[in-house]
Each structure stands twice: as C-alpha cells, then as structure tokens.
Tab-separated table of C-alpha atoms and ligand atoms in Angstrom:
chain	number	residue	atom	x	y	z
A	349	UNK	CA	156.694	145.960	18.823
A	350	UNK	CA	155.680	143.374	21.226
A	351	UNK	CA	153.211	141.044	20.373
A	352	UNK	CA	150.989	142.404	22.864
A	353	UNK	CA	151.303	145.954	21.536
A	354	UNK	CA	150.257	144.383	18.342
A	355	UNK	CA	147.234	143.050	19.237
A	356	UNK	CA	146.612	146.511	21.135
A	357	UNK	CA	146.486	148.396	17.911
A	358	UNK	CA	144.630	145.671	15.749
A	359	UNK	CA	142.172	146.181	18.263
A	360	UNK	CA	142.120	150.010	18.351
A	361	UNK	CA	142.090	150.340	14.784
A	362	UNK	CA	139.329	147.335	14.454
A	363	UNK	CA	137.347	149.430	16.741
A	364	UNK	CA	137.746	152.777	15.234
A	365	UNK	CA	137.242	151.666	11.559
A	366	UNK	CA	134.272	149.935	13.170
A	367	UNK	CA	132.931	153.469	14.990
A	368	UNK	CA	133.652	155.023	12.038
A	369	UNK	CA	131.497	153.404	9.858
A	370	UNK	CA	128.456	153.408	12.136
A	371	UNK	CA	129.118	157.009	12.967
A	372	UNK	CA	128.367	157.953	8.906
A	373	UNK	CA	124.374	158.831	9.859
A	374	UNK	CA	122.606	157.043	7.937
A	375	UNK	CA	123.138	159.405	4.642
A	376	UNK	CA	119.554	160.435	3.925
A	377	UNK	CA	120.466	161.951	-0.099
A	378	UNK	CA	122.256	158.583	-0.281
A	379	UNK	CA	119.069	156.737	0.672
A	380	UNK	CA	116.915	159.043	-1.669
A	381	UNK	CA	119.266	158.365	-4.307
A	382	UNK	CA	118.850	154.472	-3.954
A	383	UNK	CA	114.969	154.481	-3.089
A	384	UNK	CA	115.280	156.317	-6.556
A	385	UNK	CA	117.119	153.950	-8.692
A	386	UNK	CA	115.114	150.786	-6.937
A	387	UNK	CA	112.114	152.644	-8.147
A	388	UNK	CA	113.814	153.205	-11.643
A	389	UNK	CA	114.789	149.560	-11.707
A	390	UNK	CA	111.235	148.328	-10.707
A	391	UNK	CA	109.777	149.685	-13.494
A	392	UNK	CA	112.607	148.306	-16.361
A	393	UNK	CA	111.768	144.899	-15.278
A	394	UNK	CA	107.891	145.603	-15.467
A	395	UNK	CA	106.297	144.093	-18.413
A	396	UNK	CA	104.014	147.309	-18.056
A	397	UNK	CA	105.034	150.687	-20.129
A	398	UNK	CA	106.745	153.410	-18.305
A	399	UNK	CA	104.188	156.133	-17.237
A	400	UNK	CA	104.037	159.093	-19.491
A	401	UNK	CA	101.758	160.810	-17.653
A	402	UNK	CA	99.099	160.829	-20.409
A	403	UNK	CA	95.473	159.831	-18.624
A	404	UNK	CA	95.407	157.517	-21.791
A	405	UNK	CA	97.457	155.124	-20.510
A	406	UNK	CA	93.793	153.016	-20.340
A	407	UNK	CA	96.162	149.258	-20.620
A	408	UNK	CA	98.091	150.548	-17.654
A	409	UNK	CA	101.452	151.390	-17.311
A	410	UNK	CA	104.297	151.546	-14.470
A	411	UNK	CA	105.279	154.506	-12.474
A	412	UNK	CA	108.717	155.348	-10.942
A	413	UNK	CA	106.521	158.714	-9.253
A	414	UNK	CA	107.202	158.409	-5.415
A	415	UNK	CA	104.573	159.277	-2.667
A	416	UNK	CA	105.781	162.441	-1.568
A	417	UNK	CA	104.454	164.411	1.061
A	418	UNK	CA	102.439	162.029	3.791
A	419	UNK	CA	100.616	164.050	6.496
A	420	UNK	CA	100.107	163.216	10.581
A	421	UNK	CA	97.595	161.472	11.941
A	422	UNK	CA	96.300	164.738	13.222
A	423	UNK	CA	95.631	165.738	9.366
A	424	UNK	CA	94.060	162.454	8.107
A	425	UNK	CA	91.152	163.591	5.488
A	426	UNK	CA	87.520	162.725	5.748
A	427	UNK	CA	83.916	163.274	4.465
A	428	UNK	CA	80.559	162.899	5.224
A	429	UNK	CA	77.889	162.907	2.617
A	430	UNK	CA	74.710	164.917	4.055
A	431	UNK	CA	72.483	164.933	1.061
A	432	UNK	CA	70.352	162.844	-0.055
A	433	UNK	CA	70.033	161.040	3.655
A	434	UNK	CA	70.367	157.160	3.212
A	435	UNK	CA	68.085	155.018	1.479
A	436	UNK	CA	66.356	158.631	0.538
A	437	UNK	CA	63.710	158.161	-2.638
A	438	UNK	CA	64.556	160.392	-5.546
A	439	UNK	CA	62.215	160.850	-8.444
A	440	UNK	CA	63.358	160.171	-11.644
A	441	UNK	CA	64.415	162.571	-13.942
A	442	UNK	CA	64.490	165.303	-11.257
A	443	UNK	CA	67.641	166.768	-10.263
A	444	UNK	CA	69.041	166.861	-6.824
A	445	UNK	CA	71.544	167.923	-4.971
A	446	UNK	CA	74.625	166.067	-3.523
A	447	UNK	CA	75.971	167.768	-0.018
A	448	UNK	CA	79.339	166.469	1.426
A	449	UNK	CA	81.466	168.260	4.512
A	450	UNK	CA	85.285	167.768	4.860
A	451	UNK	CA	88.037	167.797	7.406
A	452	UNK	CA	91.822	168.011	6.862
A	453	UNK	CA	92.134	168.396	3.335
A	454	UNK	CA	92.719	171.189	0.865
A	455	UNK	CA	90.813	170.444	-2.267
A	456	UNK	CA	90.387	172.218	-5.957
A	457	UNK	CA	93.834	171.847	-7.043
A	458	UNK	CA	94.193	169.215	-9.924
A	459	UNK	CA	97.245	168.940	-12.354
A	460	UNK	CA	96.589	168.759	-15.937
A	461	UNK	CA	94.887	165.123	-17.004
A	462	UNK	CA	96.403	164.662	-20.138
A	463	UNK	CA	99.959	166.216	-19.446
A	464	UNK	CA	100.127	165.281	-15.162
A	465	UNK	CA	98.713	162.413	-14.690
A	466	UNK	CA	100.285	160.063	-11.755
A	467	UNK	CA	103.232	162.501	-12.556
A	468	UNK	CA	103.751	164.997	-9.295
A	469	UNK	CA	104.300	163.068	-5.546
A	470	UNK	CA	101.226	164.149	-3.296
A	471	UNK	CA	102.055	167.338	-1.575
A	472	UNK	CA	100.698	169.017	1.777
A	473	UNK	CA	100.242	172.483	2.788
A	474	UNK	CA	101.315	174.674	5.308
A	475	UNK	CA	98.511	173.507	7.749
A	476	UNK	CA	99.479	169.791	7.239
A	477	UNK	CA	96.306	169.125	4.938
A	478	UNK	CA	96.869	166.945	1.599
A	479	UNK	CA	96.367	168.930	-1.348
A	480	UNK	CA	94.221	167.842	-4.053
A	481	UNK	CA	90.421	167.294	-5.221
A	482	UNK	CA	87.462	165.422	-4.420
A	483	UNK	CA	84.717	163.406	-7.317
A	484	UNK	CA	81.617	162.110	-6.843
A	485	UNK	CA	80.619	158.723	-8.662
A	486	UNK	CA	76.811	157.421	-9.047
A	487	UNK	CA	76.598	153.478	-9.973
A	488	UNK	CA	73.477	151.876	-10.505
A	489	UNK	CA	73.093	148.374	-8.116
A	490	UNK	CA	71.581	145.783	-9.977
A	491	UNK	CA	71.179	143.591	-7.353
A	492	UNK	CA	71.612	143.653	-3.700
A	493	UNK	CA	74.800	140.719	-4.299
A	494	UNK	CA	75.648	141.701	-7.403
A	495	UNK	CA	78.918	143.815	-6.612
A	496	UNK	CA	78.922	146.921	-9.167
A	497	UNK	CA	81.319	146.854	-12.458
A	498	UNK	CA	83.721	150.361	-11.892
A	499	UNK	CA	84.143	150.646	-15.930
A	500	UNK	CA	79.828	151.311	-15.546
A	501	UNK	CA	78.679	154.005	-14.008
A	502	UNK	CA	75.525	156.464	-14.042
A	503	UNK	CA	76.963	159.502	-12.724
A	504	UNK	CA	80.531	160.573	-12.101
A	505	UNK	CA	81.952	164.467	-11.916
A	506	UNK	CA	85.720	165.594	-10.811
A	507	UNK	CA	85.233	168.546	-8.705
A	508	UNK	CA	87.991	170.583	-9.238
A	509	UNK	CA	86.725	173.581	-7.571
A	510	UNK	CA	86.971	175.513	-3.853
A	511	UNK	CA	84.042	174.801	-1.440
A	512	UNK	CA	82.813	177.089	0.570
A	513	UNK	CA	83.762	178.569	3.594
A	514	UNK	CA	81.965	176.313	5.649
A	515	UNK	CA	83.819	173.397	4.066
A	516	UNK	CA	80.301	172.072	2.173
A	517	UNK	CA	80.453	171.102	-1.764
A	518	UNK	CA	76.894	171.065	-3.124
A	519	UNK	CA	77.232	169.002	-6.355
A	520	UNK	CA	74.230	169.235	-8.339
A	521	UNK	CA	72.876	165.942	-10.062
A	522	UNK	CA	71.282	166.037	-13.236
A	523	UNK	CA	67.978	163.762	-12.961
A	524	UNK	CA	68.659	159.731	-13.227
A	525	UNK	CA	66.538	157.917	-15.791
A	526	UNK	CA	66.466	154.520	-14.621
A	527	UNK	CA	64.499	153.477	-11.279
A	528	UNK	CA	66.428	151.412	-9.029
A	529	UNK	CA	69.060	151.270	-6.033
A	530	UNK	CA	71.718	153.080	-6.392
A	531	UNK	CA	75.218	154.175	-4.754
A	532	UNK	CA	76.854	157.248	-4.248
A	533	UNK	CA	80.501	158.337	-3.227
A	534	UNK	CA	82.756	160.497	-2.666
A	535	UNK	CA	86.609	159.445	-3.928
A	536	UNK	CA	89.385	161.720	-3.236
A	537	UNK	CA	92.721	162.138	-4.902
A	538	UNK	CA	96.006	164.311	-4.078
A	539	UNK	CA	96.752	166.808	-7.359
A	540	UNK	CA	98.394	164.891	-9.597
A	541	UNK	CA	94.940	162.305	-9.232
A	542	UNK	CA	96.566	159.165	-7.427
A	543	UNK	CA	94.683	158.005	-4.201
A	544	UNK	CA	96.303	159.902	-1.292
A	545	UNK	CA	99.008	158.594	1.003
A	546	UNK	CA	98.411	158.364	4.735
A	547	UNK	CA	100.785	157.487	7.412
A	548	UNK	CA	98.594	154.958	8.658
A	549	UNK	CA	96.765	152.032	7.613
A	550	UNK	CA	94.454	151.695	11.281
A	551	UNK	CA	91.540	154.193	10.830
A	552	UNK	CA	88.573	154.896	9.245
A	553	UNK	CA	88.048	155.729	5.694
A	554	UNK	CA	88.748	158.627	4.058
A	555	UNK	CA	85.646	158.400	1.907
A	556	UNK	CA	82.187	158.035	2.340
A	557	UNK	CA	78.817	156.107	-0.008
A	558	UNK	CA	75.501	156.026	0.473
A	559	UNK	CA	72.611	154.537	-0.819
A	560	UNK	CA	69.382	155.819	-2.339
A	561	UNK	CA	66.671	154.495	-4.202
A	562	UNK	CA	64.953	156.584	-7.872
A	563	UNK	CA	61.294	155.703	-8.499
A	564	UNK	CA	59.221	156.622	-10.674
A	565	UNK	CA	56.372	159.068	-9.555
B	438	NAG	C1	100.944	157.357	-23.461
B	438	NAG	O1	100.871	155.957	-23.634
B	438	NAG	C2	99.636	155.491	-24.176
B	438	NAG	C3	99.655	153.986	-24.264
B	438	NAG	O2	100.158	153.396	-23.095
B	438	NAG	C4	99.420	156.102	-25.560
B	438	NAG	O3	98.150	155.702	-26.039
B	438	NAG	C5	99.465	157.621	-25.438
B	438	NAG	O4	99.375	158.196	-26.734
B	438	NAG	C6	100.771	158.062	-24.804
B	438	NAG	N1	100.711	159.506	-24.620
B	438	NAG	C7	101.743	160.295	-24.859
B	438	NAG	C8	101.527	161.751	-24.593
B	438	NAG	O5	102.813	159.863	-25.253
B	439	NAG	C1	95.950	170.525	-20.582
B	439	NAG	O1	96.961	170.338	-21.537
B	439	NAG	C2	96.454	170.180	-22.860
B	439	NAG	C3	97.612	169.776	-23.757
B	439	NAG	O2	98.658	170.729	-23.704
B	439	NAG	C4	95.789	171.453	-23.273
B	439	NAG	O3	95.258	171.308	-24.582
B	439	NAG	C5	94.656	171.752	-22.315
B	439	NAG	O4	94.061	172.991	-22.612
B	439	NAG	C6	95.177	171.773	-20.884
B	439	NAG	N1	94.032	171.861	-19.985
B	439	NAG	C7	93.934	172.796	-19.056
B	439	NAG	C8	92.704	172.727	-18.224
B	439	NAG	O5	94.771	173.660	-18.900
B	440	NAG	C1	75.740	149.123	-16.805
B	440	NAG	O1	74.809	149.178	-15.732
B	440	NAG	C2	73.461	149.324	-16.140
B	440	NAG	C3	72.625	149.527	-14.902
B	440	NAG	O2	72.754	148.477	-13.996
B	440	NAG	C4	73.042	148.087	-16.936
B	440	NAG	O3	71.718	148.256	-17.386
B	440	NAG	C5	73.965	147.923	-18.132
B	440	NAG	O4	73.699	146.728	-18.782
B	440	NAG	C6	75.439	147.912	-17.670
B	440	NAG	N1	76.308	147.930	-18.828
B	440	NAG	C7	77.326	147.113	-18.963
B	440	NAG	C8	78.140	147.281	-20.202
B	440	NAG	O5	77.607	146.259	-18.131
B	441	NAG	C1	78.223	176.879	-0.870
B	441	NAG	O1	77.064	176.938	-0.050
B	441	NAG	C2	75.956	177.563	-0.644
B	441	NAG	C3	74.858	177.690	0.385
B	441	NAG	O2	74.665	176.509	1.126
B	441	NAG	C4	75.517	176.793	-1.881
B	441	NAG	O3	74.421	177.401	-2.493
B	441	NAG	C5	76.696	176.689	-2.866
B	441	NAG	O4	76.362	175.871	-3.946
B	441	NAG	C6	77.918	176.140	-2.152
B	441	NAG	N1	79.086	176.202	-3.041
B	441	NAG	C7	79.727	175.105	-3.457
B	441	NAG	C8	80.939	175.374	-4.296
B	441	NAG	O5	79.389	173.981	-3.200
C-alpha cells in the first residue's frame, strides 16, 4: 500500500470509529443507571444517615429517592385560600372554617408516614396533575418583624382526604385561645410527603397564607 492509501484508510477508519461513537444515542438506561449510583454515592459520603423512610428521622437523614414524575407548565398546582378573607377578626375560642380552591393537582393520596416517608418519587396522573395532598398550618405572629419559629405552631392538620367536586376543601378550625395576629397556609406535598417538583423555577407559588387577627369579644 502506498503511503497515500495509508493515510486514506487512517482517515476512514478515524472517521467511522469517530461516527460510531456519536451515533450510540445517548443511552438513556445507561444514564438512569449512573444518575442512580451518583445518587447512591452522594449519600455514602453524607455525614447524614441513609433515609429509612421512618417520619422519625427528626436529626435528618440523606435520601438517594429521585424526583420522579415532573409535570408541564400547563399542570403547575395552585391555591387560593377564600376563607377567612385577609386581616378577617376571629373571636376566640370560636371555631371557623378554612376554604381553599385548587387547580392542577390531584390531592388525598398520602403514603404511609411511618413506613413511606420521602420513600416513593412524586408521580402524576393521567391528566398531567401531581398526585398527592394538601395541609393547612396556623402560626401565631408575635410580632410584625419577628419571623415565626416552624418547630411552633398553633394549628396544623394533613388533609388526606378528596375535596369536593367543585375543587373546595373546607377545613374546619377548632377555636384559637390566644388573641393576636396570626398566619395561615396552605403547604402541599406529592404522596410520599416531599415538596413537589415542578419543571420550572419562574412562576408563582404553588401555595398560598393569609393573615387574620383573634380578639377577644
Ligand atoms: C429511622 O432512623 C431514626 C433515626 O435516624 C430512628 O430513630 C428510627 O427508629 C428509624 N426507623 C426505622 C423504622 O428503622
Ligand atoms: C402505617 O404503618 C404502620 C406500621 O406498619 C401501621 O401500624 C399503621 O396502621 C399504618 N397506617 C395506616 C394509615 O395504614
Ligand atoms: C410558641 O409561640 C407562642 C405564640 O407566639 C409563644 O407564646 C410561645 O412562647 C412559643 N413557644 C416556643 C417554645 O417558642
Ligand atoms: C364540600 O362542600 C360542601 C359545601 O360547600 C361543604 O359543606 C363540605 O365540607 C365540602 N367538603 C370538603 C371535603 O371540604
């Protein structure tokens, strides 16, 4: 073979081996498999404790769960609280009524809390809505600057029930003993009760607060 020739074929075969690697699409079980083991790995060099899906795991804990399912922007969830209106008095002691509507979510479904927790990736359903289940949490504000402590709170209920048809949860709110400002919100969480995944971070929030003032009569 001529020297010519010789470079001909190097240069074929560079090319080919070349196309041949870039032609392998970019093997998606491969690149489950290593998202996998980089989430494995994460977690053995945490100083945390694996996850056992126990809700006891109070001194925290690392989690190898991945997100799952993560809906369009055409299915991002949100809610409006309707009752009490803002800055509404409530009497003490008397119990009232918490109204919030919904959009693009299916909620009631919650996994287990002391066998699930953190364990399942968040899920969607045939519509493109998150699955999963909404709470409500009361704080007491001490202080218009005084930003609220989340292990200290007044009121708080998972709601692990269906609405409605007309997409409405009326949580009833046993009467609050101490005047004062307070705040209400919603929170909402995919099944397995980790904050839901959305494909986007520019939008508006999923949940909603208000606040409302108890007084004595
Ligand atoms: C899970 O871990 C916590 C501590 O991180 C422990 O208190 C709890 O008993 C464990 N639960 C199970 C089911 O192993
Ligand atoms: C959750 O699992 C625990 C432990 O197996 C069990 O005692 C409890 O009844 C279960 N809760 C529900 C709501 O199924
Ligand atoms: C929790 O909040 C209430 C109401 O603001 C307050 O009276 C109480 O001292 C707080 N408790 C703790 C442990 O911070
Ligand atoms: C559904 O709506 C009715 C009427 O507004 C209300 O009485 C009921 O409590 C609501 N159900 C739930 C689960 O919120």
């Amino acid at each position: 073979m001529s020297n010519l020739n010789k470079y001909i074929v190097f240069y074929i075969v560079l090319i080919l081996t070349i196309c041949s690697v870039y032609a392998i699409p970019n093997n998606l079980n491969k690149r489950h498999d290593s998202d996998e083991t980089k989430c494995n790995d994460f977690c053995q060099k945490s100083k945390l404790p694996p996850a056992n899906f126990s809700s006891e795991q109070l001194t925290g804990f690392c989690s190898s769960t991945v997100l799952g399912e993560v809906p369009s922007t055409d299915h991002l969830a949100s809610i409006l609280i309707t009752k009490p209106s803002y800055g509404e008095i409530i009497q003490c002691n008397k119990e009232f009524i918490l109204e919030f509507k919904f959009v693009n979510f299916q909620p009631g479904a919650a996994s287990n809390l002391s066998l699930d927790f953190d364990r399942y990736p968040q899920s969607i359903n045939e519509d493109g809505n998150i699955i999963g289940h909404y709470h409500v949490s009361i704080q007491k504000i001490p202080s218009p600057n005084a930003v609220p402590d989340p292990k200290n709170y007044t009121f708080f209920t998972p709601i692990n029930y269906s609405p409605n048809a007309t997409e409405t949860y009326q949580v009833p709110i046993p009467g609050l003993t101490e005047e004062g400002m307070y705040r209400a919100c919603t929170y909402t969480t995919a099944e397995s009760h980790q904050c839901i995944n959305l494909p986007t971070g520019d939008r508006g929030p999923i949940d909603d607060c208000i606040r409302f003032k108890v007084e004595k009569d």
